[in-house]
CSV table of C-alpha atoms in Angstrom, one decimal:
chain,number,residue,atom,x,y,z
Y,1,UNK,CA,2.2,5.6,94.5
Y,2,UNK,CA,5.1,3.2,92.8
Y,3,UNK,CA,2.9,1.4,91.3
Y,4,UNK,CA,0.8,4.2,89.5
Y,5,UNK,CA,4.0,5.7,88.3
Y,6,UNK,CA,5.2,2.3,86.9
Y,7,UNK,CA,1.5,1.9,84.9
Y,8,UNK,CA,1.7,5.7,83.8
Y,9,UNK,CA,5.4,4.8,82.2
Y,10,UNK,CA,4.0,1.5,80.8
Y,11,UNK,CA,1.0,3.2,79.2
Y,12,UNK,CA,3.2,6.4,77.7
Y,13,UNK,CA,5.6,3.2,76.1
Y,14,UNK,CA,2.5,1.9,74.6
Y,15,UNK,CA,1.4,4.8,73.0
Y,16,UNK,CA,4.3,5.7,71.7
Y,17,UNK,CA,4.8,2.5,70.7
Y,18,UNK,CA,1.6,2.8,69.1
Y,19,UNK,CA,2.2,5.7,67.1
Y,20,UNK,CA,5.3,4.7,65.6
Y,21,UNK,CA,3.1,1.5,64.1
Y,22,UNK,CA,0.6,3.9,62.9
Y,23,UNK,CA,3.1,6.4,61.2
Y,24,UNK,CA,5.0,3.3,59.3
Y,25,UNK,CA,1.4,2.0,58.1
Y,26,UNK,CA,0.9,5.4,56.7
Y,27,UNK,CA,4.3,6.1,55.2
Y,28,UNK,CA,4.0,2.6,53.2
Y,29,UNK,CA,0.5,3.0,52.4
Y,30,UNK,CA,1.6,6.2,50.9
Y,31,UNK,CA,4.0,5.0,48.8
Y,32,UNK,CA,1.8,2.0,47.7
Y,33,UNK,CA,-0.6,5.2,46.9
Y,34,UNK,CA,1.9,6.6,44.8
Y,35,UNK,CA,2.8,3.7,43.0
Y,36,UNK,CA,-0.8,2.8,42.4
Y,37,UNK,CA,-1.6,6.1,41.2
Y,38,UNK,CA,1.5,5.0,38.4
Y,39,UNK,CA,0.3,1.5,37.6
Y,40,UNK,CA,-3.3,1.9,38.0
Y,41,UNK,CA,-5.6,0.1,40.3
Y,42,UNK,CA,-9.4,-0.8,40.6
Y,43,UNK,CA,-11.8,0.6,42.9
Y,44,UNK,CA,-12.1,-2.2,46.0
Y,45,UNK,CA,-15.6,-3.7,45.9
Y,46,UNK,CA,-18.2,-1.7,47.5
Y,47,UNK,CA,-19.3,-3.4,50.7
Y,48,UNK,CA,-16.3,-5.2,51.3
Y,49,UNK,CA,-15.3,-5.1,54.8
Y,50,UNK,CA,-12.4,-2.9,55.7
Y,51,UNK,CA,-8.8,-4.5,56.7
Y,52,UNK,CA,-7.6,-3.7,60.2
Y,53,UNK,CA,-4.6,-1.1,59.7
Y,54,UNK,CA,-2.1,-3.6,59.8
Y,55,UNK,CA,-3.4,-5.6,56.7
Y,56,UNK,CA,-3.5,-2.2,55.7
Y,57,UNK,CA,0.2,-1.7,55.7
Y,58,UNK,CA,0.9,-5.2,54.5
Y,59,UNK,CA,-1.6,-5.4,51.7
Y,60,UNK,CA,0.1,-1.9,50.9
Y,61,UNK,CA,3.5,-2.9,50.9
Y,62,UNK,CA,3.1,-6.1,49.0
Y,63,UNK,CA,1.3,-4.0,46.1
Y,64,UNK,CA,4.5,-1.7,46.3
Y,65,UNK,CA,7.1,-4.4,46.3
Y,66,UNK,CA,5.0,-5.9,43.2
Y,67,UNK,CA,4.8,-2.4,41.4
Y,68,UNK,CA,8.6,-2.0,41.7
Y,69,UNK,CA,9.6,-5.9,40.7
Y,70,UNK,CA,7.3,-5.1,37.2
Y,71,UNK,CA,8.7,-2.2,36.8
Y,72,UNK,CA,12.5,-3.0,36.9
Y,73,UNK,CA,11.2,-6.5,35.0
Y,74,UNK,CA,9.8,-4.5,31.7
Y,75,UNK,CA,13.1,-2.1,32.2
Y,76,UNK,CA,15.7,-5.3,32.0
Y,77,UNK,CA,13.1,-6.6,29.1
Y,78,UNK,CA,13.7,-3.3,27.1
Y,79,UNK,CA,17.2,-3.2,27.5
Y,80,UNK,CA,17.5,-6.8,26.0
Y,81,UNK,CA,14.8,-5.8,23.4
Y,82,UNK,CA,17.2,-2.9,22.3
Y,83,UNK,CA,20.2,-5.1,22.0
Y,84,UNK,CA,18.1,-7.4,19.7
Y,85,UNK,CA,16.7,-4.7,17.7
Y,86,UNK,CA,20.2,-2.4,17.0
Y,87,UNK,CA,18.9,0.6,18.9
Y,88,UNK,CA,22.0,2.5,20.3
Y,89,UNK,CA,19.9,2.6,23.9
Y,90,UNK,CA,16.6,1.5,25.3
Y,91,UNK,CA,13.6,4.1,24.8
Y,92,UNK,CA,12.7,6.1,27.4
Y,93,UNK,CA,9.7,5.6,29.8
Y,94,UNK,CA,7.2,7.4,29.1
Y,95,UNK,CA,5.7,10.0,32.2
Y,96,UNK,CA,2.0,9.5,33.4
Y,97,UNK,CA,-0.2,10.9,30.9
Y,98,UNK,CA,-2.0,14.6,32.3
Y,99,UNK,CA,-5.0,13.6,34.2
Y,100,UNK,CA,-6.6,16.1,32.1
Y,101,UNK,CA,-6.4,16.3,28.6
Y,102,UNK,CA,-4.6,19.4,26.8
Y,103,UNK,CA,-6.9,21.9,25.1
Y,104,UNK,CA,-6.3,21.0,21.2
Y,105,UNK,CA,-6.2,24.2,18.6
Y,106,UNK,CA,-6.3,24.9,15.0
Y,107,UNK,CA,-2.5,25.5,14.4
Y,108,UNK,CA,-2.1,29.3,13.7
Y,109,UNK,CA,-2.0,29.5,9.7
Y,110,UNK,CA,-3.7,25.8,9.6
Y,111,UNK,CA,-7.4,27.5,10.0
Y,112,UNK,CA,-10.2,27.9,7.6
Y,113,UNK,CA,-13.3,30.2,7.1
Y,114,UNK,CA,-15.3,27.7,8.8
Y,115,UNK,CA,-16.2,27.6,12.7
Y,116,UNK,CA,-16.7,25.1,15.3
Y,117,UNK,CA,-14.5,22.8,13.1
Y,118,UNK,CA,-12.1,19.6,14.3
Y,119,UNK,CA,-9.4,21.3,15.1
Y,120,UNK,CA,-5.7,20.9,12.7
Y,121,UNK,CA,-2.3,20.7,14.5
Y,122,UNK,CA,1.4,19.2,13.7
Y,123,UNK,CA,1.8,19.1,18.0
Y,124,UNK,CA,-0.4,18.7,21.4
Y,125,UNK,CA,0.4,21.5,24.2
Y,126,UNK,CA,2.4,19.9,27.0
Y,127,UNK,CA,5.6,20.9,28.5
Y,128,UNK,CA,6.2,17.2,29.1
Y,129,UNK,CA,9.5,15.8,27.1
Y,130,UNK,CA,7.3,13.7,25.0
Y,131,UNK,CA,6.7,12.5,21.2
Y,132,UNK,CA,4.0,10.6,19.0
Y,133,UNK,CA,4.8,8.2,16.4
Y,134,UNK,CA,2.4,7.9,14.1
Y,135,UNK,CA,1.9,5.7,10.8
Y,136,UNK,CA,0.2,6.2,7.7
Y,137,UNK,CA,-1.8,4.2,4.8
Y,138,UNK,CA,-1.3,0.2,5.6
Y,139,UNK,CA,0.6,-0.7,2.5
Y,140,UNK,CA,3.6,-2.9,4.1
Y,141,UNK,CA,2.6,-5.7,6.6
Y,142,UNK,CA,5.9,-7.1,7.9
Y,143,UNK,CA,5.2,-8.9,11.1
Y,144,UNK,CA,8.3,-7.8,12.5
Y,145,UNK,CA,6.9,-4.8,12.8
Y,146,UNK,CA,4.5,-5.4,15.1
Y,147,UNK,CA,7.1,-7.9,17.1
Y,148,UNK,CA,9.7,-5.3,17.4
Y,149,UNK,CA,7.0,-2.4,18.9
Y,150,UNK,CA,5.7,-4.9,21.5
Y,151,UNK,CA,9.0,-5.9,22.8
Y,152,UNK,CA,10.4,-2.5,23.0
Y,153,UNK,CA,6.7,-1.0,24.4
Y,154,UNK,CA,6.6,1.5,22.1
Y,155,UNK,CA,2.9,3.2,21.5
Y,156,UNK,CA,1.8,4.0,17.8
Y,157,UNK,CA,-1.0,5.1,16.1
Y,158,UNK,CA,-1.9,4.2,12.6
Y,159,UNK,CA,-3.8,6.1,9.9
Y,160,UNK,CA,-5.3,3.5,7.4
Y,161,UNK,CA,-6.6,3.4,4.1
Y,162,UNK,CA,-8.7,1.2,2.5
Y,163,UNK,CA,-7.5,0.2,-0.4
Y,164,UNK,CA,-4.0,-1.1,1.0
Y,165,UNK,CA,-5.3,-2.4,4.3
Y,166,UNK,CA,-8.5,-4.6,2.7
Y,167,UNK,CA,-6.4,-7.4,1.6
Y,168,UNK,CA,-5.1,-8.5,5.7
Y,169,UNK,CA,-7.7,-6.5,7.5
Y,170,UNK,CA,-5.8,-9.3,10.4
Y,171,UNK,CA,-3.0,-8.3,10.3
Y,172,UNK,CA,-4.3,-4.5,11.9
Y,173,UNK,CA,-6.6,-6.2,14.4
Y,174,UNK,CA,-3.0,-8.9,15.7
Y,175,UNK,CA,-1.5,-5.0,15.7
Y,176,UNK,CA,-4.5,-3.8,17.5
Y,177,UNK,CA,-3.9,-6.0,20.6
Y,178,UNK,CA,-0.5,-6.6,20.3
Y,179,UNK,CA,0.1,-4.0,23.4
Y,180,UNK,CA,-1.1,-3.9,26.9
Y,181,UNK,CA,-2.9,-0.2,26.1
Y,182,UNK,CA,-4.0,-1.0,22.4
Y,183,UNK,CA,-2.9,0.1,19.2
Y,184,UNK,CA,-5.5,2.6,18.4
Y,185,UNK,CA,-6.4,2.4,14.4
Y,186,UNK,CA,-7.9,6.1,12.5
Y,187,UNK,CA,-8.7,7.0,9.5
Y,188,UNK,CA,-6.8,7.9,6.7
Y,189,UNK,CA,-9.6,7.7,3.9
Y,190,UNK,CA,-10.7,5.0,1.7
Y,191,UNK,CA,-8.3,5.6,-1.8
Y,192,UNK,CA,-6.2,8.3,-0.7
Y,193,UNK,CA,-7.5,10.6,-2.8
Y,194,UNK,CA,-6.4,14.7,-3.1
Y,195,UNK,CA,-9.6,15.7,-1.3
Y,196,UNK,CA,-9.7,19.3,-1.9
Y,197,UNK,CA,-9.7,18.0,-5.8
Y,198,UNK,CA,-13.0,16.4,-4.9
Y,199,UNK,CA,-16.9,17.4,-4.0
Y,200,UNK,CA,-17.9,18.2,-0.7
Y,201,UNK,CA,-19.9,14.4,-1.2
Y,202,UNK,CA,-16.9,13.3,-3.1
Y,203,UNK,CA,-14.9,14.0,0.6
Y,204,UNK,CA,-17.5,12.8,2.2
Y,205,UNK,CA,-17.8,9.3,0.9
Y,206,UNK,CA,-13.8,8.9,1.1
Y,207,UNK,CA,-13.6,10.2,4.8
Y,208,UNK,CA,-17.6,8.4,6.0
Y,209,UNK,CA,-16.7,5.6,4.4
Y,210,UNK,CA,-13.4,4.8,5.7
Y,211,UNK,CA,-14.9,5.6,9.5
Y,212,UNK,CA,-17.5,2.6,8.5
Y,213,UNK,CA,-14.9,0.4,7.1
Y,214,UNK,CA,-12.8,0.9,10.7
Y,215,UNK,CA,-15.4,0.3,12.5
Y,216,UNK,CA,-17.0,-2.8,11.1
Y,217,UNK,CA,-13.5,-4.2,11.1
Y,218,UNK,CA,-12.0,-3.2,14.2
Y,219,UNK,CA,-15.4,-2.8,16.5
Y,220,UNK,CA,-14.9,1.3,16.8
Y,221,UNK,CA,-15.5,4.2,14.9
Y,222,UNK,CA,-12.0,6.6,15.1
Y,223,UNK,CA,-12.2,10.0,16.7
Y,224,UNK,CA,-9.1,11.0,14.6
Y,225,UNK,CA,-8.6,11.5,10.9
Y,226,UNK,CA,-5.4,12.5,8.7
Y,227,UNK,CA,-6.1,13.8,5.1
Y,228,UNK,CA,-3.6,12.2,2.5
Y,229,UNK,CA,-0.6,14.3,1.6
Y,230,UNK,CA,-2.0,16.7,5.0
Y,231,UNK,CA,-4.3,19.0,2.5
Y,232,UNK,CA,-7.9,19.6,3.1
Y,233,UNK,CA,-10.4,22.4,2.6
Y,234,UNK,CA,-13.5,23.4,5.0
Y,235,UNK,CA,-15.2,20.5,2.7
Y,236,UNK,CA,-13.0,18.3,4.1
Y,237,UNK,CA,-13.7,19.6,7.6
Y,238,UNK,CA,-16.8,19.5,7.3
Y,239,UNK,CA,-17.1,16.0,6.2
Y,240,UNK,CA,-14.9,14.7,8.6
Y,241,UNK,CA,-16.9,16.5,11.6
Y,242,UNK,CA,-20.1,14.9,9.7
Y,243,UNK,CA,-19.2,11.3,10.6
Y,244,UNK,CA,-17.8,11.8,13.9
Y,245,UNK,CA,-14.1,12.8,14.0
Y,246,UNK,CA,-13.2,15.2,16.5
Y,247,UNK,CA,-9.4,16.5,15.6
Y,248,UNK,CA,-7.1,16.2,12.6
Y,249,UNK,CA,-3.5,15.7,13.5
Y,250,UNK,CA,-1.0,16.2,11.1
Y,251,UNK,CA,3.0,16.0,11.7
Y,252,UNK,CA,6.2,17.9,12.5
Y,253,UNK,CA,8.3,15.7,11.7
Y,254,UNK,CA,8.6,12.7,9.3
Y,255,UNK,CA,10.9,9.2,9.4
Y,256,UNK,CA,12.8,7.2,6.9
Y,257,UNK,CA,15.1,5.0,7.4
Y,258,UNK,CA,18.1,6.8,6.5
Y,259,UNK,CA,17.0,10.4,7.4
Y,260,UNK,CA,14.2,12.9,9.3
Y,261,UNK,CA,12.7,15.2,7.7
Y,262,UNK,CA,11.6,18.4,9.6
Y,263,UNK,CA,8.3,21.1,9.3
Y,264,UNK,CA,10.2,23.6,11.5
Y,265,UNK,CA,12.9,25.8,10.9
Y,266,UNK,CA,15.2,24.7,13.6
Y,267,UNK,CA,15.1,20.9,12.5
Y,268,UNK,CA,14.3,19.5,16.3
Y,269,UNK,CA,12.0,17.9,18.0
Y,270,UNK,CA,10.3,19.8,21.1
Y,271,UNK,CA,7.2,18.7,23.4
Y,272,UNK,CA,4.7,17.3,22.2
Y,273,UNK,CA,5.8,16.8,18.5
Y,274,UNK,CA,3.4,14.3,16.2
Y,275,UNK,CA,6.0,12.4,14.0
Y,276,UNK,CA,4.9,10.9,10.5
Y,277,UNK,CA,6.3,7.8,9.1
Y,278,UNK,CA,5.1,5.0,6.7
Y,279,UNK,CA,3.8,1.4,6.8
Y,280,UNK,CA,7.0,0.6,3.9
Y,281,UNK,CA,9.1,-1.9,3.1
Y,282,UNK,CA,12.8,-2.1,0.5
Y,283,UNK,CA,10.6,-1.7,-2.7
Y,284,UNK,CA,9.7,1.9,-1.7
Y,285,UNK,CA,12.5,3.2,0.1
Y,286,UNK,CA,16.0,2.3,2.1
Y,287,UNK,CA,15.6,-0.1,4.2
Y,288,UNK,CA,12.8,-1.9,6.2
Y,289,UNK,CA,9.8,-0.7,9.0
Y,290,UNK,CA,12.7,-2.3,11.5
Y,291,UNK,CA,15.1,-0.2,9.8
Y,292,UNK,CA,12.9,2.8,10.0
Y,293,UNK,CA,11.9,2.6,13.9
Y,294,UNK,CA,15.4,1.9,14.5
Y,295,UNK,CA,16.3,5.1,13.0
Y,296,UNK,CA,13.5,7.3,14.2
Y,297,UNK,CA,14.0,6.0,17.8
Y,298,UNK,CA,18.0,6.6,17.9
Y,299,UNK,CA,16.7,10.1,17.1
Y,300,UNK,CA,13.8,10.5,19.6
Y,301,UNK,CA,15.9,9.3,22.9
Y,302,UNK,CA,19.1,10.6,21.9
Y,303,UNK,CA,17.4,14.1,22.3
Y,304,UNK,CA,16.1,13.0,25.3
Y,305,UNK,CA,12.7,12.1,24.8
Y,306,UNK,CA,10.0,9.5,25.3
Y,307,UNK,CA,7.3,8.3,22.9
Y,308,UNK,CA,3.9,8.4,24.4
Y,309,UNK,CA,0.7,7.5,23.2
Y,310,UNK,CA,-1.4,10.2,21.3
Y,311,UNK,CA,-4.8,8.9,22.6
Y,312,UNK,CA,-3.8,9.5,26.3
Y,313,UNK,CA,-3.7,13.7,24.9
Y,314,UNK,CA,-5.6,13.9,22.6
């Protein structure tokens, strides 16, 4: 009767033992979810036999331990990329973009008489504390440009034109893969022409032709378009949705690099805010495309936000 006792007591041990293996193999496997779910993480090979839960927990544990070391490694970078660069702090991180896309709308008083058109807006719905940088034409190529956004992992998108970006189409495709995510390159037309000045075929040729040039250079043809100076009619609509673009941001805000300018009346960013600036050098206005992202980034985190990357919304 001892005896069974003593095998009953060993076996309760066990299992308790047991469990408390089971619930840590689960608690770090969820955490190595979570952090996955942040970093991203490919699908395991179909087939593969499945680890025992043990290599379960380890596997998941190392993953986690190797998520949070390359996270505080690109934070320490950043900071020492600030100091470089003159920015009074580091930029913020970015959140995780929505796993759905926002629903993108004609901005009230932005419409025209036509339907089923790509939709024109100066900001993408979200509540999240983020901003988009955005620069236009192509007509200053400084280098440190492109050096200065890697180091600080700062997402951009850039509207081109032609006629400005034809004489170093390389210097846009060393900016196109300069980041991790990719620089995404749209169109800004061929000659930045006044469109609504122009023929419906006029528009057309400025806006087609530009999605041609883009994607003969740069291997795809751009979902998004900007219309020089921001005016359009339903011709240039039109045109645009002709050749494949499926939304026309514009901007609420705009960079130099010794001032913002603002679109609304309270001169402040809020959520979701597109912000306009310039490929410019000294010949054109105060200061350099250095001098200008530092600027327009001392701005953006001192009011507490991150720049994301307009693709990733829109």
């Amino acid at each position: 009767m001892q005896l069974v006792r003593q095998k009953d007591q060993m076996m309760a041990k066990g299992a308790h033992r047991s469990r408390r293996t089971l619930g840590a193999a689960l608690a770090v496997a969820a955490l190595a979810s979570t952090a996955t779910a942040c970093a991203g993480s490919a699908e395991p090979e179909r087939g593969a036999p499945a680890p025992a839960a043990g290599q379960k927990a380890q596997g998941a544990a190392g993953a986690l331990d190797a998520y949070i070391e390359k996270v505080r490694a690109q934070r320490a970078a950043r900071v020492l990329a600030a100091k470089k660069w003159g920015l009074a702090k580091p930029p913020l991180d970015a959140p995780a973009p929505p796993a759905v896309k926002p629903k993108i709308t004609t901005r009230k008083g932005f419409e025209t008489d036509g339907e089923d058109m790509p939709p024109v807006f100066t900001t993408v719905p979200t509540k999240q504390k983020v901003v988009f940088l955005t620069i236009d034409d192509g007509a200053e190529k400084d280098p440190r440009l492109i050096t200065m956004m890697k180091e600080l992992r700062i997402p951009y998108s850039a509207f081109l034109s032609d006629y400005v970006v034809k004489d170093d189409y390389g210097y846009f495709k060393k900016m196109q893969t300069s980041q991790e995510s990719g620089i995404s390159l749209h169109n800004h037309t061929l000659n930045h022409r006044y469109l609504p000045g122009l023929s419906y075929s006029g528009q057309k040729r400025e806006i087609c032709g530009m999605q041609d040039v883009i994607e003969k250079q740069f291997g795809k043809r751009p979902p998004l378009f900007r219309p020089p100076y921001g005016n359009y009619n339903e011709d240039t609509l039109r045109a645009a949705k002709s050749c494949g673009v499926k939304a026309v941001p514009l901007w609420a805000a705009e960079a130099f690099p010794d001032h913002m300018e603002w679109r609304e009346w309270d001169r402040d960013l809020h959520p979701g805010d597109i912000v306009l600036t310039h490929f410019r050098g000294k010949e054109d206005w105060k200061g350099t495309m250095p001098d200008m992202i530092r600027r327009v980034m001392n701005v953006i985190t001192s009011k507490g936000y991150a720049v994301a990357k307009l693709e990733d919304y829109v």
